[in-house]
Amino acid sequence: MNKILIGSAKDQRNAEHEYEFTLLDFERIKNLIYKRAGITLSSSKYNMVYSRLCRRLRINGCNTFKEYLNFLERVNSSEWEGFTNALTTNLTSFFREQHHFPILEQHIKNHKNQNKIHLWCSASSTGEEPYSMAMTMVQVFKTFSPPVHILATDLDTNVLSKAESGIYPLERLEKLPKDKLKKFFLKGKGTNTGTAKVRPELRDLITFRQLNLLDDTWPIRGPFDAIFCRNVMIYFDKKTQYKILKKFVPLLSQDGLLFAGHSESFQHAADLIKLREKTVYELVKK
Ligand SMILES: C[S@@+](CC[C@H](N)C(=O)[O-])C[C@H]1O[C@@H](n2cnc3c(N)ncnc32)[C@H](O)[C@@H]1O
């Protein structure tokens, strides 16, 4: 049955909402998250933003979005973390964009004689990506203690703590081949039934840290043999992408590789990096 719509578009929007949420509130949120995290929100994200932030209003006892945003913008508001965490999209999976891992494997095999391999996963979300990198390294070096260090960073502190715990519901591991599951995970028992934990040896290869790719300075040192920056640049405009890519350049080793997501193309940074194969980039030699 068709719904009969009565009143203004604003009335109709808010009739479905527990909290008043105006276009002005939405614009304000768009500007704040852009400044804070570089994330651009299109107008199609109106309902998504409403549902993601409702919980923050409830937690902070705010009655309207306006009240919440005023509270958020107070100097040094501790709510920034909750606001940012709510607006990031964290979709990921083990060995996502599978074709990258044999490329990483071959690249590291070519550098096996180095003292230590340094890798950076720059939008690590709940950890599936850095753990997939770590599994690949264990396979390359045929040992659980390869000479490898992986830095895994993300802006979102919630996903970082999930990543650090290394505990996943079994459904998240369904697509992993049985041999990898057996080799790299410990099945939970008792209260942990239905979950699996990555082996501590794998976990020990990775350092998890919060890092905002938008920040002017990053407290890290290269050079990295490879940087994974996959499925995060899609949230940034070209200007922000360029600024970040420019900062990757001095952090990559001379023949280091930059792995991007399937729908990310960096033609606008052709002076910095060039496509090597299938969304894998290398530095432009100067
Ligand atoms: C869609 S996930 C991609 C995860 C993983 N790289 C993959 O491809 O499966 C995007 C991640 O980027 C993070 N992110 C968003 N803005 C960021 C920023 N400014 N700095 C660092 N991480 C950011 C989000 O928190 C989220 O975990």
Short mmCIF file of C-alpha atoms and ligand atoms in Angstrom, two decimals:
data_model
loop_
_atom_site.label_atom_id
_atom_site.label_comp_id
_atom_site.label_asym_id
_atom_site.label_seq_id
_atom_site.Cartn_x
_atom_site.Cartn_y
_atom_site.Cartn_z
CA MET A 1 0.00 0.00 0.00
CA ASN A 2 1.30 3.47 -0.86
CA LYS A 3 2.06 5.78 2.06
CA ILE A 4 0.10 9.05 1.98
CA LEU A 5 2.61 11.84 2.48
CA ILE A 6 1.27 14.86 4.35
CA GLY A 7 3.18 18.02 5.27
CA SER A 8 6.61 19.31 4.25
CA ALA A 9 9.60 17.16 3.29
CA LYS A 10 11.13 18.16 6.64
CA ASP A 11 8.06 16.91 8.57
CA GLN A 12 8.17 13.62 6.68
CA ARG A 13 11.88 13.13 7.31
CA ASN A 14 11.53 13.75 11.02
CA ALA A 15 8.31 11.71 11.38
CA GLU A 16 10.46 8.60 10.87
CA HIS A 17 13.15 9.82 13.29
CA GLU A 18 13.37 9.63 17.05
CA TYR A 19 15.53 12.79 17.10
CA GLU A 20 15.08 15.94 15.07
CA PHE A 21 17.69 15.87 12.29
CA THR A 22 17.73 18.82 9.91
CA LEU A 23 19.65 19.36 6.69
CA LEU A 24 21.58 22.01 8.58
CA ASP A 25 22.66 19.37 11.15
CA PHE A 26 23.70 17.09 8.28
CA GLU A 27 25.75 19.87 6.65
CA ARG A 28 27.43 20.59 9.97
CA ILE A 29 28.33 16.91 10.41
CA LYS A 30 29.63 16.76 6.82
CA ASN A 31 31.97 19.68 7.49
CA LEU A 32 33.15 18.35 10.84
CA ILE A 33 34.03 14.83 9.63
CA TYR A 34 35.71 16.26 6.53
CA LYS A 35 37.93 18.50 8.66
CA ARG A 36 38.59 15.78 11.21
CA ALA A 37 39.14 12.70 9.03
CA GLY A 38 39.04 13.85 5.41
CA ILE A 39 35.90 11.76 4.88
CA THR A 40 33.51 13.23 2.29
CA LEU A 41 29.84 12.42 2.82
CA SER A 42 27.45 12.73 -0.11
CA SER A 43 23.82 13.69 0.48
CA SER A 44 22.83 10.05 -0.10
CA LYS A 45 24.41 9.31 3.30
CA TYR A 46 21.77 11.33 5.20
CA ASN A 47 19.97 8.31 6.68
CA MET A 48 23.19 6.43 7.34
CA VAL A 49 24.58 9.39 9.31
CA TYR A 50 21.35 9.66 11.31
CA SER A 51 21.33 6.01 12.32
CA ARG A 52 25.04 5.89 13.12
CA LEU A 53 24.97 8.96 15.35
CA CYS A 54 21.70 8.25 17.22
CA ARG A 55 23.56 6.04 19.67
CA ARG A 56 25.98 8.87 20.42
CA LEU A 57 23.05 11.17 21.26
CA ARG A 58 21.61 8.55 23.59
CA ILE A 59 24.97 7.89 25.31
CA ASN A 60 25.54 11.60 25.85
CA GLY A 61 21.96 12.33 26.92
CA CYS A 62 21.32 14.82 24.10
CA ASN A 63 17.76 15.47 22.91
CA THR A 64 18.51 16.90 19.48
CA PHE A 65 21.32 16.73 16.94
CA LYS A 66 21.85 20.44 17.43
CA GLU A 67 22.46 19.91 21.15
CA TYR A 68 24.81 17.00 20.40
CA LEU A 69 26.81 18.98 17.84
CA ASN A 70 27.14 21.96 20.19
CA PHE A 71 28.41 19.59 22.87
CA LEU A 72 30.83 17.99 20.38
CA GLU A 73 32.25 21.31 19.30
CA ARG A 74 33.05 22.45 22.80
CA VAL A 75 36.81 22.84 23.16
CA ASN A 76 38.58 19.51 23.78
CA SER A 77 35.37 17.53 23.77
CA SER A 78 36.11 13.90 24.58
CA GLU A 79 33.25 12.98 22.26
CA TRP A 80 35.34 13.43 19.10
CA GLU A 81 36.50 9.83 19.31
CA GLY A 82 32.95 8.47 19.53
CA PHE A 83 31.81 10.78 16.71
CA THR A 84 34.64 9.74 14.40
CA ASN A 85 34.38 6.04 15.22
CA ALA A 86 30.65 6.17 14.42
CA LEU A 87 31.20 7.67 10.98
CA THR A 88 33.98 5.44 9.65
CA THR A 89 33.07 2.48 7.45
CA ASN A 90 35.08 -0.56 8.43
CA LEU A 91 34.16 -3.28 5.92
CA THR A 92 37.05 -5.69 5.42
CA SER A 93 37.86 -9.40 5.17
CA PHE A 94 40.79 -11.82 5.22
CA PHE A 95 42.71 -11.88 1.92
CA ARG A 96 40.37 -9.27 0.44
CA GLU A 97 41.45 -8.51 -3.13
CA GLN A 98 43.24 -11.81 -3.18
CA HIS A 99 45.45 -11.00 -6.20
CA HIS A 100 47.56 -8.59 -4.09
CA PHE A 101 48.98 -11.30 -1.84
CA PRO A 102 50.97 -13.28 -4.46
CA ILE A 103 52.36 -9.90 -5.63
CA LEU A 104 53.39 -9.06 -2.05
CA GLU A 105 54.84 -12.56 -1.69
CA GLN A 106 56.99 -12.24 -4.83
CA HIS A 107 58.10 -8.73 -3.89
CA ILE A 108 59.31 -9.87 -0.48
CA LYS A 109 60.97 -12.98 -1.93
CA ASN A 110 63.04 -10.57 -4.05
CA HIS A 111 64.15 -8.81 -0.84
CA LYS A 112 64.62 -11.82 1.40
CA ASN A 113 68.30 -11.02 1.95
CA GLN A 114 67.47 -7.77 3.71
CA ASN A 115 67.97 -7.70 7.49
CA LYS A 116 64.36 -6.88 8.15
CA ILE A 117 61.22 -6.35 6.10
CA HIS A 118 58.97 -3.43 7.08
CA LEU A 119 55.34 -3.32 6.02
CA TRP A 120 52.63 -0.77 6.79
CA CYS A 121 48.92 -1.39 6.69
CA SER A 122 47.57 2.16 6.86
CA ALA A 123 43.81 1.53 7.23
CA SER A 124 43.80 -1.77 9.05
CA SER A 125 40.21 -1.75 10.32
CA THR A 126 39.43 -4.85 12.44
CA GLY A 127 42.74 -6.48 11.52
CA GLU A 128 41.92 -8.95 8.76
CA GLU A 129 44.25 -7.12 6.35
CA PRO A 130 47.41 -6.96 8.53
CA TYR A 131 46.85 -10.57 9.66
CA SER A 132 46.60 -11.63 6.00
CA MET A 133 49.91 -9.82 5.38
CA ALA A 134 51.44 -11.59 8.39
CA MET A 135 50.23 -15.02 7.18
CA THR A 136 51.79 -14.29 3.79
CA MET A 137 55.12 -13.44 5.46
CA VAL A 138 55.09 -16.65 7.53
CA GLN A 139 54.62 -18.54 4.27
CA VAL A 140 57.40 -16.67 2.46
CA PHE A 141 59.95 -17.26 5.23
CA LYS A 142 58.57 -20.69 6.24
CA THR A 143 58.75 -19.77 9.90
CA PHE A 144 56.47 -18.25 12.54
CA SER A 145 59.21 -15.77 13.38
CA PRO A 146 60.09 -14.15 10.04
CA PRO A 147 62.31 -11.04 10.04
CA VAL A 148 59.27 -8.89 9.42
CA HIS A 149 57.57 -6.06 11.24
CA ILE A 150 54.09 -4.91 10.28
CA LEU A 151 52.74 -1.56 11.43
CA ALA A 152 48.93 -1.52 11.38
CA THR A 153 47.18 1.81 11.84
CA ASP A 154 43.66 3.15 11.67
CA LEU A 155 41.83 6.24 12.81
CA ASP A 156 39.03 4.30 14.50
CA THR A 157 39.95 3.19 18.04
CA ASN A 158 37.09 0.63 18.24
CA VAL A 159 38.30 -1.35 15.27
CA LEU A 160 41.90 -1.11 16.45
CA SER A 161 41.07 -2.78 19.75
CA LYS A 162 39.17 -5.54 17.93
CA ALA A 163 42.18 -5.99 15.65
CA GLU A 164 44.55 -6.16 18.61
CA SER A 165 42.47 -8.83 20.32
CA GLY A 166 42.76 -10.99 17.19
CA ILE A 167 39.47 -12.72 18.03
CA TYR A 168 36.97 -13.34 15.23
CA PRO A 169 33.56 -15.01 15.02
CA LEU A 170 33.92 -18.23 13.00
CA GLU A 171 31.63 -16.83 10.24
CA ARG A 172 34.34 -14.26 9.44
CA LEU A 173 36.75 -17.12 8.75
CA GLU A 174 34.46 -19.19 6.56
CA LYS A 175 36.19 -18.23 3.32
CA LEU A 176 39.69 -18.97 4.60
CA PRO A 177 41.17 -22.22 3.26
CA LYS A 178 41.14 -25.00 5.87
CA ASP A 179 44.95 -25.27 5.97
CA LYS A 180 45.31 -21.57 6.87
CA LEU A 181 42.60 -21.84 9.50
CA LYS A 182 44.40 -24.75 11.11
CA LYS A 183 47.84 -23.19 10.90
CA PHE A 184 47.08 -19.66 12.05
CA PHE A 185 44.07 -19.81 14.42
CA LEU A 186 43.16 -21.33 17.76
CA LYS A 187 39.52 -22.33 18.13
CA GLY A 188 37.75 -20.85 21.16
CA LYS A 189 36.44 -23.16 23.87
CA GLY A 190 33.92 -22.69 26.68
CA THR A 191 32.72 -19.08 26.73
CA ASN A 192 34.76 -18.45 23.55
CA THR A 193 32.97 -21.12 21.53
CA GLY A 194 32.03 -19.80 18.08
CA THR A 195 35.19 -17.70 17.83
CA ALA A 196 38.81 -18.23 16.85
CA LYS A 197 41.91 -16.32 17.88
CA VAL A 198 44.96 -15.69 15.75
CA ARG A 199 48.06 -17.47 17.01
CA PRO A 200 50.17 -15.23 19.29
CA GLU A 201 53.20 -15.66 17.00
CA LEU A 202 51.24 -14.00 14.18
CA ARG A 203 49.95 -11.29 16.48
CA ASP A 204 53.52 -10.56 17.62
CA LEU A 205 54.56 -9.57 14.09
CA ILE A 206 52.19 -6.60 14.19
CA THR A 207 52.13 -3.31 16.10
CA PHE A 208 48.72 -1.62 16.20
CA ARG A 209 48.57 2.18 16.53
CA GLN A 210 46.04 4.92 16.00
CA LEU A 211 46.96 7.19 13.10
CA ASN A 212 44.91 9.73 11.21
CA LEU A 213 46.03 9.78 7.58
CA LEU A 214 44.86 13.37 7.43
CA ASP A 215 47.30 14.59 10.08
CA ASP A 216 50.12 16.87 8.90
CA THR A 217 52.74 14.75 10.61
CA TRP A 218 52.78 11.02 11.23
CA PRO A 219 54.87 9.68 14.13
CA ILE A 220 56.39 6.90 12.04
CA ARG A 221 59.61 6.23 10.23
CA GLY A 222 60.20 4.35 6.99
CA PRO A 223 61.35 3.06 4.76
CA PHE A 224 58.64 0.49 4.16
CA ASP A 225 59.01 -2.29 1.61
CA ALA A 226 55.27 -2.08 1.02
CA ILE A 227 52.40 0.11 2.12
CA PHE A 228 48.83 -1.15 1.99
CA CYS A 229 46.36 1.72 1.68
CA ARG A 230 43.29 -0.05 0.43
CA ASN A 231 39.66 1.05 0.37
CA VAL A 232 40.15 4.19 2.40
CA MET A 233 41.15 6.73 -0.26
CA ILE A 234 37.66 6.30 -1.77
CA TYR A 235 36.35 8.33 1.17
CA PHE A 236 38.71 11.24 0.42
CA ASP A 237 38.62 13.87 -2.32
CA LYS A 238 41.46 14.10 -4.86
CA LYS A 239 43.18 16.94 -3.00
CA THR A 240 43.32 14.91 0.23
CA GLN A 241 44.42 11.77 -1.65
CA TYR A 242 47.29 13.69 -3.25
CA LYS A 243 48.41 15.12 0.08
CA ILE A 244 48.51 11.61 1.60
CA LEU A 245 50.26 10.06 -1.41
CA LYS A 246 52.91 12.78 -1.25
CA LYS A 247 53.59 11.80 2.35
CA PHE A 248 53.85 8.10 1.43
CA VAL A 249 56.66 8.82 -1.07
CA PRO A 250 59.54 9.43 1.42
CA LEU A 251 58.28 6.53 3.56
CA LEU A 252 58.57 3.95 0.77
CA SER A 253 61.87 2.27 0.01
CA GLN A 254 63.26 3.00 -3.49
CA ASP A 255 61.53 -0.04 -5.01
CA GLY A 256 58.72 -0.24 -2.45
CA LEU A 257 55.15 -0.98 -3.49
CA LEU A 258 51.91 0.80 -2.69
CA PHE A 259 48.80 -1.41 -2.72
CA ALA A 260 45.50 0.39 -3.41
CA GLY A 261 41.88 -0.75 -3.39
CA HIS A 262 40.12 -2.04 -6.52
CA SER A 263 38.22 1.19 -7.17
CA GLU A 264 41.04 3.57 -6.32
CA SER A 265 43.02 5.14 -9.12
CA PHE A 266 45.82 7.63 -8.61
CA GLN A 267 46.32 9.05 -12.11
CA HIS A 268 46.16 12.53 -10.60
CA ALA A 269 49.39 11.72 -8.74
CA ALA A 270 51.32 10.59 -11.82
CA ASP A 271 54.26 12.81 -10.78
CA LEU A 272 54.62 10.72 -7.58
CA ILE A 273 53.66 7.12 -8.32
CA LYS A 274 52.98 4.97 -11.36
CA LEU A 275 50.87 1.89 -11.84
CA ARG A 276 52.89 -1.31 -11.90
CA GLU A 277 50.09 -3.89 -12.09
CA LYS A 278 46.52 -4.40 -10.88
CA THR A 279 46.18 -1.46 -8.44
CA VAL A 280 49.77 -1.85 -7.25
CA TYR A 281 51.89 1.29 -7.57
CA GLU A 282 55.61 2.06 -7.47
CA LEU A 283 57.54 5.29 -7.07
CA VAL A 284 58.27 7.48 -10.06
CA LYS A 285 62.05 7.52 -10.34
CA LYS A 286 63.36 11.10 -10.22
C1 LIG B 1 36.55 0.17 4.34
S1 LIG B 1 37.79 0.05 5.58
C2 LIG B 1 39.09 -0.72 4.63
C3 LIG B 1 39.84 -1.74 5.46
C4 LIG B 1 40.94 -2.48 4.72
N1 LIG B 1 42.00 -1.60 4.32
C5 LIG B 1 40.40 -3.23 3.55
O1 LIG B 1 40.63 -2.83 2.40
O2 LIG B 1 39.73 -4.25 3.74
C6 LIG B 1 38.35 1.75 5.71
C7 LIG B 1 39.12 2.02 6.99
O3 LIG B 1 39.72 3.31 6.88
C8 LIG B 1 39.70 3.93 8.15
N2 LIG B 1 39.84 5.38 8.00
C9 LIG B 1 38.91 6.28 7.58
N3 LIG B 1 39.40 7.52 7.60
C10 LIG B 1 40.68 7.43 8.05
C11 LIG B 1 41.72 8.37 8.29
N4 LIG B 1 41.54 9.68 8.10
N5 LIG B 1 42.90 7.91 8.77
C12 LIG B 1 43.10 6.59 8.98
N6 LIG B 1 42.16 5.65 8.78
C13 LIG B 1 40.96 6.06 8.30
C14 LIG B 1 38.36 3.50 8.74
O4 LIG B 1 38.34 3.61 10.14
C15 LIG B 1 38.24 2.06 8.24
O5 LIG B 1 38.68 1.14 9.19
#
